[in-house]
Short mmCIF file of C-alpha atoms in Angstrom, two decimals:
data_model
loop_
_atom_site.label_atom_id
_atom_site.label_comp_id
_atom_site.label_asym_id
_atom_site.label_seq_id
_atom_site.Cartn_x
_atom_site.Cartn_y
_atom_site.Cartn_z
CA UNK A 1 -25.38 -19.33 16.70
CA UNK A 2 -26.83 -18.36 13.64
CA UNK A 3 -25.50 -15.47 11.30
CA UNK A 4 -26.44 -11.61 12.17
CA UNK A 5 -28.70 -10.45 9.39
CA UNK A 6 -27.19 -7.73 7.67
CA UNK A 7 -28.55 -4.46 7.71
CA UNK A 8 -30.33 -2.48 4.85
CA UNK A 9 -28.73 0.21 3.21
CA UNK A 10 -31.21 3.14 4.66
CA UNK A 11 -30.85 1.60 8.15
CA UNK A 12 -26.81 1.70 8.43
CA UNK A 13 -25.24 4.47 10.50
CA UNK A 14 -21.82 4.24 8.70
CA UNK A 15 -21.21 4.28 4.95
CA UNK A 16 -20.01 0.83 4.90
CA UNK A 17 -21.48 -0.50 1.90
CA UNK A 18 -22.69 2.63 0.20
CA UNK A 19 -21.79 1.58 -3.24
CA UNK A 20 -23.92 -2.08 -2.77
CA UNK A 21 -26.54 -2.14 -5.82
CA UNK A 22 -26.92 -0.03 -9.00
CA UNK A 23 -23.30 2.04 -7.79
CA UNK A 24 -21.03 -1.07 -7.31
CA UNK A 25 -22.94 -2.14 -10.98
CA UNK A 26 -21.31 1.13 -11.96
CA UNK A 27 -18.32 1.16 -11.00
CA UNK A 28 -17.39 -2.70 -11.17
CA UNK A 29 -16.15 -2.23 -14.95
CA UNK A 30 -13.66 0.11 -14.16
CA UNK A 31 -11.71 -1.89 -11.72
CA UNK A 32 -9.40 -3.33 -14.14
CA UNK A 33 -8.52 0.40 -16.10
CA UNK A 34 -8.22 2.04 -12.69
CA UNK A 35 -5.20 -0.84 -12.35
CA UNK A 36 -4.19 -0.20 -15.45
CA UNK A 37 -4.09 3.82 -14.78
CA UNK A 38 -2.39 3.04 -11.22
CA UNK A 39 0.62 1.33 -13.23
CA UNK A 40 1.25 4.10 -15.62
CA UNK A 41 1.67 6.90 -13.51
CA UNK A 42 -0.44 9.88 -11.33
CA UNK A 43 -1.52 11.80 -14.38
CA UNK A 44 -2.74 8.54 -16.03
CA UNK A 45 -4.84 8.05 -13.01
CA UNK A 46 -6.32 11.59 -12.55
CA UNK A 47 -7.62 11.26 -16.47
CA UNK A 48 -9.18 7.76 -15.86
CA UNK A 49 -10.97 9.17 -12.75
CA UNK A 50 -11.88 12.33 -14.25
CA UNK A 51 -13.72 10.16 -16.57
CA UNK A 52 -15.30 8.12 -13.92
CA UNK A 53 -16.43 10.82 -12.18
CA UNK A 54 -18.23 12.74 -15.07
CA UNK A 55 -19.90 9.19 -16.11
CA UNK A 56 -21.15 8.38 -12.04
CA UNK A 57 -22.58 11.95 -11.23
CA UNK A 58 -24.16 11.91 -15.15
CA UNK A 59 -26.05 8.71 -14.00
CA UNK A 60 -26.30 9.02 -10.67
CA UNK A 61 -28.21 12.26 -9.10
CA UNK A 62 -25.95 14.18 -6.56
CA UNK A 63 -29.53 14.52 -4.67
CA UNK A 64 -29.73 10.86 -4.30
CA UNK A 65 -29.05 9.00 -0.69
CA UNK A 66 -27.18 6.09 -1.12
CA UNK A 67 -29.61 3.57 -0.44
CA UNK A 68 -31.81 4.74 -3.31
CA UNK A 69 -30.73 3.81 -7.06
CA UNK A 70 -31.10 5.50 -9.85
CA UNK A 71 -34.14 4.53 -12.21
CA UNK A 72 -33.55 2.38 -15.32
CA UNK A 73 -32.95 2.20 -17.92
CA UNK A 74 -30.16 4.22 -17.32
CA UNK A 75 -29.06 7.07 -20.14
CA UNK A 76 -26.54 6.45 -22.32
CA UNK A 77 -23.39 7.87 -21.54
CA UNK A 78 -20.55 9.36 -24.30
CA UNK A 79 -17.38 10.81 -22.84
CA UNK A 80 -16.44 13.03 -25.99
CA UNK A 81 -19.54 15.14 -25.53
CA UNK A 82 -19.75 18.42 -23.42
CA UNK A 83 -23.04 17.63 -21.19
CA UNK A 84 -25.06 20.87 -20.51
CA UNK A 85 -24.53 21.44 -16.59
CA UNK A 86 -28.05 21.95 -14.70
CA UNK A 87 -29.19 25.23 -13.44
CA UNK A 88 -29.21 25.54 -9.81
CA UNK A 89 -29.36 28.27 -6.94
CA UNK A 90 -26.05 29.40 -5.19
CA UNK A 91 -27.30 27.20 -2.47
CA UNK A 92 -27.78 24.47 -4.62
CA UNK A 93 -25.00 24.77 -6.54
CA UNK A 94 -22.55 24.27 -3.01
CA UNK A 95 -24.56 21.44 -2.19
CA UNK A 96 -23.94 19.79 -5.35
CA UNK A 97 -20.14 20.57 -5.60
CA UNK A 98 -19.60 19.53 -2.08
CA UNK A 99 -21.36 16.58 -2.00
CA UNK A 100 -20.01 15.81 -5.45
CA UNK A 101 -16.21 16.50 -3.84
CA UNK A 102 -17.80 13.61 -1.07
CA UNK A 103 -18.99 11.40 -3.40
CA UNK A 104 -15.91 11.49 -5.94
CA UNK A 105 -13.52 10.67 -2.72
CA UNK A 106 -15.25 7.44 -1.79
CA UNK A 107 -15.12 6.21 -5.41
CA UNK A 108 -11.47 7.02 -5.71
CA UNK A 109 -11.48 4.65 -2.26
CA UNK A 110 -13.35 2.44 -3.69
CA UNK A 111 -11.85 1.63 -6.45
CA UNK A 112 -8.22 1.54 -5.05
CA UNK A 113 -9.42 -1.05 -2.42
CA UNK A 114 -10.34 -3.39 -4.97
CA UNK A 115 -7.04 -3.01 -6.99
CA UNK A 116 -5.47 -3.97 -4.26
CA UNK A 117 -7.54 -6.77 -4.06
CA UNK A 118 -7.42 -7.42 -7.55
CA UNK A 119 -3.51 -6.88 -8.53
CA UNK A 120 -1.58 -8.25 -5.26
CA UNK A 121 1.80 -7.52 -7.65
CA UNK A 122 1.23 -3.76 -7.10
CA UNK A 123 4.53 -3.03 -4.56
CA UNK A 124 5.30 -6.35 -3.59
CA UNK A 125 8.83 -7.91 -2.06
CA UNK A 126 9.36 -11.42 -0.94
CA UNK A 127 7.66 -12.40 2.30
CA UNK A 128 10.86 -14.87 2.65
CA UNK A 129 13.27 -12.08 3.81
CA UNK A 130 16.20 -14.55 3.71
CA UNK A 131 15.70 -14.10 -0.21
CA UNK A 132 14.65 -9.75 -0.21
CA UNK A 133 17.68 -8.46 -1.68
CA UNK A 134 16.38 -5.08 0.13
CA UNK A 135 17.09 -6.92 3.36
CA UNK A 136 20.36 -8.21 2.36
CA UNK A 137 21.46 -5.12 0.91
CA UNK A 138 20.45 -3.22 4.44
CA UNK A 139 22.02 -6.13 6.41
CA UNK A 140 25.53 -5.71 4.82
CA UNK A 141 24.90 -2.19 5.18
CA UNK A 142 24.82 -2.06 8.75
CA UNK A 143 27.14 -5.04 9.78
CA UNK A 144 23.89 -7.16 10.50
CA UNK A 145 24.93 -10.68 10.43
CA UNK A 146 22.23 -12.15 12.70
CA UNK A 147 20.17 -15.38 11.31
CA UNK A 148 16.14 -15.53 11.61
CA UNK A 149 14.88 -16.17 15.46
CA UNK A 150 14.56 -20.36 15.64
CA UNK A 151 11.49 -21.32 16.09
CA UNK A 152 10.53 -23.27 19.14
CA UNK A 153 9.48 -27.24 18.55
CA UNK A 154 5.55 -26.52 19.00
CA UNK A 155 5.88 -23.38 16.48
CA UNK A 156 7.49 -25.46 14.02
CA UNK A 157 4.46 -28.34 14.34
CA UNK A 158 2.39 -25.52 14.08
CA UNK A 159 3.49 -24.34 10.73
CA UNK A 160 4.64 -27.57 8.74
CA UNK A 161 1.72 -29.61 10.68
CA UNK A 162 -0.98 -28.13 12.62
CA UNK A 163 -2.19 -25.71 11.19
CA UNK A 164 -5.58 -27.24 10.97
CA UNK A 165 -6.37 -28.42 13.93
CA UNK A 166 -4.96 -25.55 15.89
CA UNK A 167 -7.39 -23.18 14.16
CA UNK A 168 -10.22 -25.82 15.10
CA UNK A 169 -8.83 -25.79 18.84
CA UNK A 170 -9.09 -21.94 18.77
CA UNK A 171 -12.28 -21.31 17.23
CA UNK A 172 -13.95 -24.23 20.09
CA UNK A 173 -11.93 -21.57 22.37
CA UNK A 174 -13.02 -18.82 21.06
CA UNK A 175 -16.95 -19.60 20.87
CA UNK A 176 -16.61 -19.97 24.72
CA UNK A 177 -14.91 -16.57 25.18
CA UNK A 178 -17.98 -15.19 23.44
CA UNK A 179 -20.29 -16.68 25.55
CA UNK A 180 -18.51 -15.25 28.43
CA UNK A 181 -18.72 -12.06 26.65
CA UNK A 182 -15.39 -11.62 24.35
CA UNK A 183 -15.86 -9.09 21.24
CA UNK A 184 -13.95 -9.00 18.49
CA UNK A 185 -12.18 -12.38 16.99
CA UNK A 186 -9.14 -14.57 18.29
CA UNK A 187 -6.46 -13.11 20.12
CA UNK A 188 -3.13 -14.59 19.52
CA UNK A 189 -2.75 -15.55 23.01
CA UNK A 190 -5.64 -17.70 22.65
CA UNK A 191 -4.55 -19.71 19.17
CA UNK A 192 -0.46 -19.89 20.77
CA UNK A 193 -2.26 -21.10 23.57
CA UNK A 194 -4.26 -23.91 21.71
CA UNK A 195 -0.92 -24.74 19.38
CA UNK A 196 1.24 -25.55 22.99
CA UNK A 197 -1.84 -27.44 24.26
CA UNK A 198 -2.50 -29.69 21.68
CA UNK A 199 2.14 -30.15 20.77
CA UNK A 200 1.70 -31.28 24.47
CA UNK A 201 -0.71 -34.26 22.89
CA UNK A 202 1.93 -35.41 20.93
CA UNK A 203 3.48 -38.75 22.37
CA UNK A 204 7.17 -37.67 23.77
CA UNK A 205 8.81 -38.88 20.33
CA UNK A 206 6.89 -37.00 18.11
CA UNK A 207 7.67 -33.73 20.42
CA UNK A 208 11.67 -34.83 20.32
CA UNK A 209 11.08 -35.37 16.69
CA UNK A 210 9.44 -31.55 16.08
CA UNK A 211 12.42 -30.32 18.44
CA UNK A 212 15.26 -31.52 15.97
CA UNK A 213 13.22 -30.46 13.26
CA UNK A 214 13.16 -26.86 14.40
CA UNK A 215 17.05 -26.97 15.19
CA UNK A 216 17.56 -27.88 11.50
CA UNK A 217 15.47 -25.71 9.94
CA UNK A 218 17.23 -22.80 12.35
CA UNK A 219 20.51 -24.33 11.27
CA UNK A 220 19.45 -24.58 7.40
CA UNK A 221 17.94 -20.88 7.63
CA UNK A 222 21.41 -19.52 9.32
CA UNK A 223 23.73 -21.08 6.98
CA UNK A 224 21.26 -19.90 3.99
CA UNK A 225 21.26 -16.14 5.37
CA UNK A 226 25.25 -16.42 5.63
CA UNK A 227 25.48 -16.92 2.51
CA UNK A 228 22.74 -14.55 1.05
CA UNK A 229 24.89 -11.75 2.72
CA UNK A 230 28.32 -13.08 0.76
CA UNK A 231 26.44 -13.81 -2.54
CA UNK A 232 26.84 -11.37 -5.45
CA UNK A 233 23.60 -9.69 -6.69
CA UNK A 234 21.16 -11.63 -8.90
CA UNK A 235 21.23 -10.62 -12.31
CA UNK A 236 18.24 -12.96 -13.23
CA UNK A 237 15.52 -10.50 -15.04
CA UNK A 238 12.87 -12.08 -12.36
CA UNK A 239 15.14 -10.89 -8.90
CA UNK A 240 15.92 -7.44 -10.57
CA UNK A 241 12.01 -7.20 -11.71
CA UNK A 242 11.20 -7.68 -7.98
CA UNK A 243 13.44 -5.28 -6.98
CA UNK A 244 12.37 -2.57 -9.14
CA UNK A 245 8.52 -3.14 -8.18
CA UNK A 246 9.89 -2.63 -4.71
CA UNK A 247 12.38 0.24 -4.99
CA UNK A 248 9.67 3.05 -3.79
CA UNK A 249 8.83 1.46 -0.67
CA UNK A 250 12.87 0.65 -0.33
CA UNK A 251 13.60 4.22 -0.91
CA UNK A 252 10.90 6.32 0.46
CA UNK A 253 11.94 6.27 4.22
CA UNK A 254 15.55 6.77 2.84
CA UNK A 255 14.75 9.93 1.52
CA UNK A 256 12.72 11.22 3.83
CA UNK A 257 15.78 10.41 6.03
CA UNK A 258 18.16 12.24 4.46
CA UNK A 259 15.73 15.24 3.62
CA UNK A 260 14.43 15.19 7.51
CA UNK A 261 18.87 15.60 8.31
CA UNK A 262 20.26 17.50 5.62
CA UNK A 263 17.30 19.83 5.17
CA UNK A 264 17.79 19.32 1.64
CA UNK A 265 14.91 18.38 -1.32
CA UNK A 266 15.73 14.79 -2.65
CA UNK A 267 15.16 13.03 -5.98
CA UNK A 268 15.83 10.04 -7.22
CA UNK A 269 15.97 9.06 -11.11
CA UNK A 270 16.14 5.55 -12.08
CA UNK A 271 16.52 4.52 -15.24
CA UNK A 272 17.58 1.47 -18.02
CA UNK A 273 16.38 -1.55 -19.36
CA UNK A 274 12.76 -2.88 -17.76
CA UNK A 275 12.20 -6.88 -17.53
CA UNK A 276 8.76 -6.40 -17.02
CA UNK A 277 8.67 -4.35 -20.25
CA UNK A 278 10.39 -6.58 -22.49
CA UNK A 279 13.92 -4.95 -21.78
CA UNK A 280 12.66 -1.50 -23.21
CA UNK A 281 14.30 1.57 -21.27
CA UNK A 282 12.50 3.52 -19.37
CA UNK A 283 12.57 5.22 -15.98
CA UNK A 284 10.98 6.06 -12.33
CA UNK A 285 11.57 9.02 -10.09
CA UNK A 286 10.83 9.58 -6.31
CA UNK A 287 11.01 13.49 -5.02
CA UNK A 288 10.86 14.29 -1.30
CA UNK A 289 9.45 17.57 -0.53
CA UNK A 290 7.22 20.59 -2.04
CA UNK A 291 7.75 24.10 -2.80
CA UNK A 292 6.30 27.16 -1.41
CA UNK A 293 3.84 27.90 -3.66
CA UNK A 294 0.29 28.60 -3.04
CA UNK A 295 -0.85 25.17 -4.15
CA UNK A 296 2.64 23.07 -2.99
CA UNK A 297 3.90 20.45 -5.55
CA UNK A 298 6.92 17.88 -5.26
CA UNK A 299 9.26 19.00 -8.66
CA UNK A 300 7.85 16.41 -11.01
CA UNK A 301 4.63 17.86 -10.70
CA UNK A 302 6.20 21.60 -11.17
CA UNK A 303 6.40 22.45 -14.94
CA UNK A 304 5.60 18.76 -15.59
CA UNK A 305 6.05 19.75 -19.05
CA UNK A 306 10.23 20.45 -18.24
CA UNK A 307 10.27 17.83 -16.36
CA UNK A 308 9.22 15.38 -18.98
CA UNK A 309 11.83 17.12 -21.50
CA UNK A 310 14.35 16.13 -18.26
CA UNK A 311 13.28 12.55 -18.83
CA UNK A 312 13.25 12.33 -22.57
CA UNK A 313 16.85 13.90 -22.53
CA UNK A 314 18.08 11.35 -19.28
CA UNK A 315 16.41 8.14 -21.75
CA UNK A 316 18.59 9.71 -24.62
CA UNK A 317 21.43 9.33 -22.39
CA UNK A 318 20.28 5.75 -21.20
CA UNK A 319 19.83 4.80 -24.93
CA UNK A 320 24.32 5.08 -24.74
CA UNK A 321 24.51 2.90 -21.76
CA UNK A 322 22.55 -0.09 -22.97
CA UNK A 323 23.41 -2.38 -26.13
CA UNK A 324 20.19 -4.07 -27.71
CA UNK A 325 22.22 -7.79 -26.43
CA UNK A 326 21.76 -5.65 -22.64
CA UNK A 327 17.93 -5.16 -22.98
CA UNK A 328 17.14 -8.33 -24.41
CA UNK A 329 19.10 -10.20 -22.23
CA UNK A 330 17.05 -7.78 -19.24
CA UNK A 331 13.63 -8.88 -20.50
CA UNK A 332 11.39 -11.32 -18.87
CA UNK A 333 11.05 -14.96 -20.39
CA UNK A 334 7.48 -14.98 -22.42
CA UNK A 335 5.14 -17.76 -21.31
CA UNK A 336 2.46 -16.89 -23.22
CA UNK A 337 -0.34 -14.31 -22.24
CA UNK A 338 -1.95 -16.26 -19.31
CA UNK A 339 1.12 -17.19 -17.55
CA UNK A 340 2.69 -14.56 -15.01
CA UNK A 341 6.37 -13.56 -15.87
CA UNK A 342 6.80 -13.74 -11.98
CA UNK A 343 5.43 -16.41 -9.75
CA UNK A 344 2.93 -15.07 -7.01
CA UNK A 345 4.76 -17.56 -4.74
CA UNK A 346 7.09 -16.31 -1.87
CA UNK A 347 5.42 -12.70 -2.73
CA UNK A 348 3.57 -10.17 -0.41
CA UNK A 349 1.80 -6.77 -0.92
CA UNK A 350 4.15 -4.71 0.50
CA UNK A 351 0.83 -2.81 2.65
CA UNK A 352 0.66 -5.66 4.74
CA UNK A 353 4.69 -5.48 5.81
CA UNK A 354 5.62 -2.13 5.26
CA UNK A 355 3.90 0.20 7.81
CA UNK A 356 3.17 3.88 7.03
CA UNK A 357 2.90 3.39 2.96
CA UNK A 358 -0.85 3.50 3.01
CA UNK A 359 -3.81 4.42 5.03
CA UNK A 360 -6.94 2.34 6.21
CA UNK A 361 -8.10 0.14 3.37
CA UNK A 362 -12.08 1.38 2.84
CA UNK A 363 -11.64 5.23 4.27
CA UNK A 364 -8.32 5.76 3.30
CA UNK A 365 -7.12 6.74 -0.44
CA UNK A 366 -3.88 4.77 -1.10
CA UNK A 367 -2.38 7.75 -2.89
CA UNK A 368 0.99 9.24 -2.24
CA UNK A 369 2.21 11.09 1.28
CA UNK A 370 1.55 14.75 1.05
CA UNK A 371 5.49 15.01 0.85
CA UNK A 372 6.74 11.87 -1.00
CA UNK A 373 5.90 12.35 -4.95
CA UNK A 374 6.74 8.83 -6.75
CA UNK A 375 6.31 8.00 -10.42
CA UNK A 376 6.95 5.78 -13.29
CA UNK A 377 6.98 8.97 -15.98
CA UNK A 378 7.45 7.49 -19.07
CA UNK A 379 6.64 4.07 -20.91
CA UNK A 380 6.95 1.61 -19.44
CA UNK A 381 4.91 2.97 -17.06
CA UNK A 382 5.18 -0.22 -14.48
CA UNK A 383 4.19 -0.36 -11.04
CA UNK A 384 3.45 3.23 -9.59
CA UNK A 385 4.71 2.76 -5.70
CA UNK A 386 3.26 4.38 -3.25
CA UNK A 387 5.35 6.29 -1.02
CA UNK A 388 5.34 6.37 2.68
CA UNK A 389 2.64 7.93 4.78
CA UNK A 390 3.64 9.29 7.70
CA UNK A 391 1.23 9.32 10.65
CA UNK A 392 2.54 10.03 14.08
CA UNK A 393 6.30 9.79 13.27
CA UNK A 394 6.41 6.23 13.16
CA UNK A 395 5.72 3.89 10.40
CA UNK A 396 2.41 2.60 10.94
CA UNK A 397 2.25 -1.01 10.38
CA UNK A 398 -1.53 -1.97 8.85
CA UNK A 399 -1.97 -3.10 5.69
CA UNK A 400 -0.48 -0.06 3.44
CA UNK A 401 -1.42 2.06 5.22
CA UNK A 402 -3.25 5.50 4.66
CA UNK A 403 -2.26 6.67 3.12
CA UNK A 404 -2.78 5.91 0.63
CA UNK A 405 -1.90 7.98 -1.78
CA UNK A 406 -3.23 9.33 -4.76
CA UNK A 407 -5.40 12.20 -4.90
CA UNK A 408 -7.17 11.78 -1.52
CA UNK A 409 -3.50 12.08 -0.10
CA UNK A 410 -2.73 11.77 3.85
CA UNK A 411 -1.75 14.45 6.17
CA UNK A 412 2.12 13.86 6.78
CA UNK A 413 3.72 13.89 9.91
CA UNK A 414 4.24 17.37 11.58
CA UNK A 415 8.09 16.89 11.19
CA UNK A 416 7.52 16.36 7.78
CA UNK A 417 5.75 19.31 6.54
CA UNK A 418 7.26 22.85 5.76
CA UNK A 419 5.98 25.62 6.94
CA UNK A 420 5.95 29.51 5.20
CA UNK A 421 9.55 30.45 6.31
CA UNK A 422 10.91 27.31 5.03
CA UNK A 423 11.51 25.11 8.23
CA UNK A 424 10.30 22.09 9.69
CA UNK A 425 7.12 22.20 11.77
CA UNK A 426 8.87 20.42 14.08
CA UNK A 427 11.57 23.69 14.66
CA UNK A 428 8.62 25.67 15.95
CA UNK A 429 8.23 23.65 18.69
CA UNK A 430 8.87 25.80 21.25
CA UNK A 431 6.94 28.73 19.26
CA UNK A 432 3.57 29.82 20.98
CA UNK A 433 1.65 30.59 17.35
CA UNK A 434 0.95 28.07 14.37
CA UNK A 435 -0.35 28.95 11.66
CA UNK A 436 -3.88 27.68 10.66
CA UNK A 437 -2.71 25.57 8.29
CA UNK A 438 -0.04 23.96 10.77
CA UNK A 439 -2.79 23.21 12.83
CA UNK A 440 -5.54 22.11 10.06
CA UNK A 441 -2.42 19.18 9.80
CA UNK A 442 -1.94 18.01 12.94
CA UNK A 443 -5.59 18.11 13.41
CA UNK A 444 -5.60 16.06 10.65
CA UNK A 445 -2.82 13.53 12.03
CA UNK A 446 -4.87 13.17 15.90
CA UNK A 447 -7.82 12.50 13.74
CA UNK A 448 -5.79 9.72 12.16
CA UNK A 449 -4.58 8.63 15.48
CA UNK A 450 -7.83 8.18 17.07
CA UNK A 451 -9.20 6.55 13.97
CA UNK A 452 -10.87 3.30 15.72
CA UNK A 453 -9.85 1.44 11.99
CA UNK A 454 -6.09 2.08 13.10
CA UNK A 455 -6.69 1.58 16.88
CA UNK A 456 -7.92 -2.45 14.95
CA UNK A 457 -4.55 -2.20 12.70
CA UNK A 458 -2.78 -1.64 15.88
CA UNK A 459 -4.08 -4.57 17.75
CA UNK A 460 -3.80 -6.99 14.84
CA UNK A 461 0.40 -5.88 14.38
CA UNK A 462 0.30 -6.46 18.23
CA UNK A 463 -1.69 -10.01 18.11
CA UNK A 464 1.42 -11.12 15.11
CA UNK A 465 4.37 -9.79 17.04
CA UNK A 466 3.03 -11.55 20.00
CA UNK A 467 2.46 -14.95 17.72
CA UNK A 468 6.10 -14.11 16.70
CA UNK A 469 7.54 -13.53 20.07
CA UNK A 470 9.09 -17.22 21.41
CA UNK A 471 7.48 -18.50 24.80
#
């Protein structure tokens, strides 16, 4: 069956795509700055697009479709001068500033799809959650004492073993269900299917033999969690590196849970030595919930000026709580420039675990929830989380989900939002009238709903809990 020829730009109904050509050409060299921007905090990252955006729409006509390219050579381009803006009709002008406003919201997508991509240390915890000390620290929070779920005998030949030649058995499987008329790829029924099948191959020894193996790995894994819940926190610069790249995700549904039952506005300042940064102090904040003004902002962003004479006086104070033997003995081991401080291995991007902290990877900005402000303010500006997106009042699993944060932000949750008079959306329930800017939002969160990208999330978290769910 050979390979569907792909489409040409001017003959695609969706945008998928759009930047293919003289745009992606464009906007390839600023991958690695936009990473760089991301790490250093929001107002890093508004400058660096702002710059982006003035250089695309100076090359690029707003007038163009986006399967035609702009001629070459192309102009040169200088950011410090003050271009001349174009003369247009009223008309004109609304056509250009909204299809500019368009245009500047797919780069911003854009771009933030391939840092995630690129960087896959941006909000990351370990995928082996016997050694997260975020699920430790929750487990001996709540009296959780329970091991990992053993595996049974063919699951454990199906990691260590067959891994192979069950995805060869599914994909035979699979190109039948198509000829039958099957869309869409491999269901997990059909690959847990083709793992039992082919475990039932195995001569009766080898099964016995996969059997004890998955009793002693349960029995290693229990006796290894045990002791992960009586064991002191790590002080090795690596484990506490980890968990400061993953405090925002950590935190974020822990202050939304306190603001959504004490009805109070919740920060959270972090501060001391940084292994990532060599040991040098500096500090992060998270802030849960937005004024009343006209244009709503989370208090960092309020008199950011203050606020950043809040932070220099907090690192003052920080400056007394650290010796220089405490922030060199907090730094990261060197191994030269090409060597990661902190080994990709037994690592995840937290997207694909942590439901509800982004949106939909091409459509969806990966900027911060509407209500959930998180930054690193001041150098060392390391690993900018993303808070977490709420979408129908549960955390949607997908792969970081909308939200994705940063300037295109998601519409939070109705029960997240405040309305004029200070109280939840979710207290006017029983009110007849909302106002339109109530019902702009949950417009905005059906639209999300019925997005057919999460409908596809959905169905893949559904296809791994069901490869996760025992026989």
């Amino acid at each position: 069956m050979g390979k569907r020829q792909r489409l040409k730009k001017e003959q695609r109904k969706n945008m998928k795509g759009w930047a293919e050509g003289a745009r992606a050409e464009l906007l390839d060299k600023h991958v690695l700055g936009y990473a760089d921007a991301l790490e250093r905090g929001y107002m890093a990252e508004d400058e660096f697009l702002r710059l982006v955006f003035v250089e695309y729409h100076f090359i690029i006509d707003w007038r163009l479709a986006d399967h035609e390219d702009p001629p070459r050579p192309w102009p040169a381009f200088d950011p410090k001068i003050a271009y001349v803006p174009e003369v247009l009709s009223d008309e004109d002008a609304k056509k250009k500033s909204a299809a500019r406003e368009k245009t500047n919201e797919r780069i911003k997508r854009w771009l933030r799809y391939r840092v995630r991509k690129l960087n896959k240390k941006r909000l990351r915890l370990r995928r082996d959650h016997l050694n997260d000390p975020y699920t430790i620290l929750l487990a001996q929070l709540v009296g959780i004492t329970k091991p990992p779920k053993a595996r049974q005998a063919y699951q454990e030949w199906m990691v260590e073993d067959g891994k192979n030649s069950v995805a060869m058995k599914t994909k035979e499987r699979w190109d039948e269900a198509v000829i039958n008329g099957a869309t869409g790829g491999p269901r997990a029924g059909i690959r847990m299917g083709a793992a039992r099948d082919l475990f039932a191959e195995l001569t009766e020894a080898e099964r016995a033999g996969w059997k004890d193996r998955a009793k002693e790995t349960a029995e290693a894994n229990k006796h290894e969690y045990q002791n992960a819940l009586k064991a002191p926190p790590s002080k090795d610069p690596r484990e506490r590196q980890l968990c400061i790249s993953g405090l925002p995700a950590f935190a974020a549904p822990i202050l939304k849970g306190i603001h959504e039952r004490t009805g109070l506005n919740v920060v959270l300042l972090v501060g001391g030595p940084i292994p990532s940064e060599g040991g040098e102090i500096g500090t992060m904040n998270l802030a849960y919930g937005k004024n009343q003004e006209p244009m709503p902002v989370p208090w960092p962003k309020w008199k950011e000026q203050e606020f950043k004479g809040i932070l220099t006086h907090y690192r003052d104070f920080l400056s007394t709580v650290y010796s220089e033997g405490d922030r060199k003995a907090a730094a990261l081991p060197s191994l030269g420039d090409d060597a990661p401080l902190i080994q990709d291995e037994g690592l995840y991007m937290l997207e694909e675990d942590f439901p509800g902290l982004t949106e939909n990877l091409d459509d969806v900005s990966d900027s911060l929830d509407d209500d959930i402000s998180s930054s690193d303010d001041e150098a060392p500006r390391k690993k900018r989380k993303q808070g977490p997106k709420p979408s129908d009042g549960n955390w949607k699993k997908r792969a970081v989900v909308k939200d994705d944060d940063a300037p295109a932000k998601t519409k939070a949750n109705d029960s997240n939002k405040e309305n004029d008079s200070g109280t939840s959306i979710g207290s006017t329930k029983g009110k007849q009238h909302l106002s339109a800017y109530e019902r702009q939002r949950l417009e905005n969160i059906e639209n999300i709903r019925n997005d057919p990208r999460m409908k596809e999330l959905n169905e893949e978290i559904r296809q791994l809990q069901e490869e996760r769910r025992p026989p």
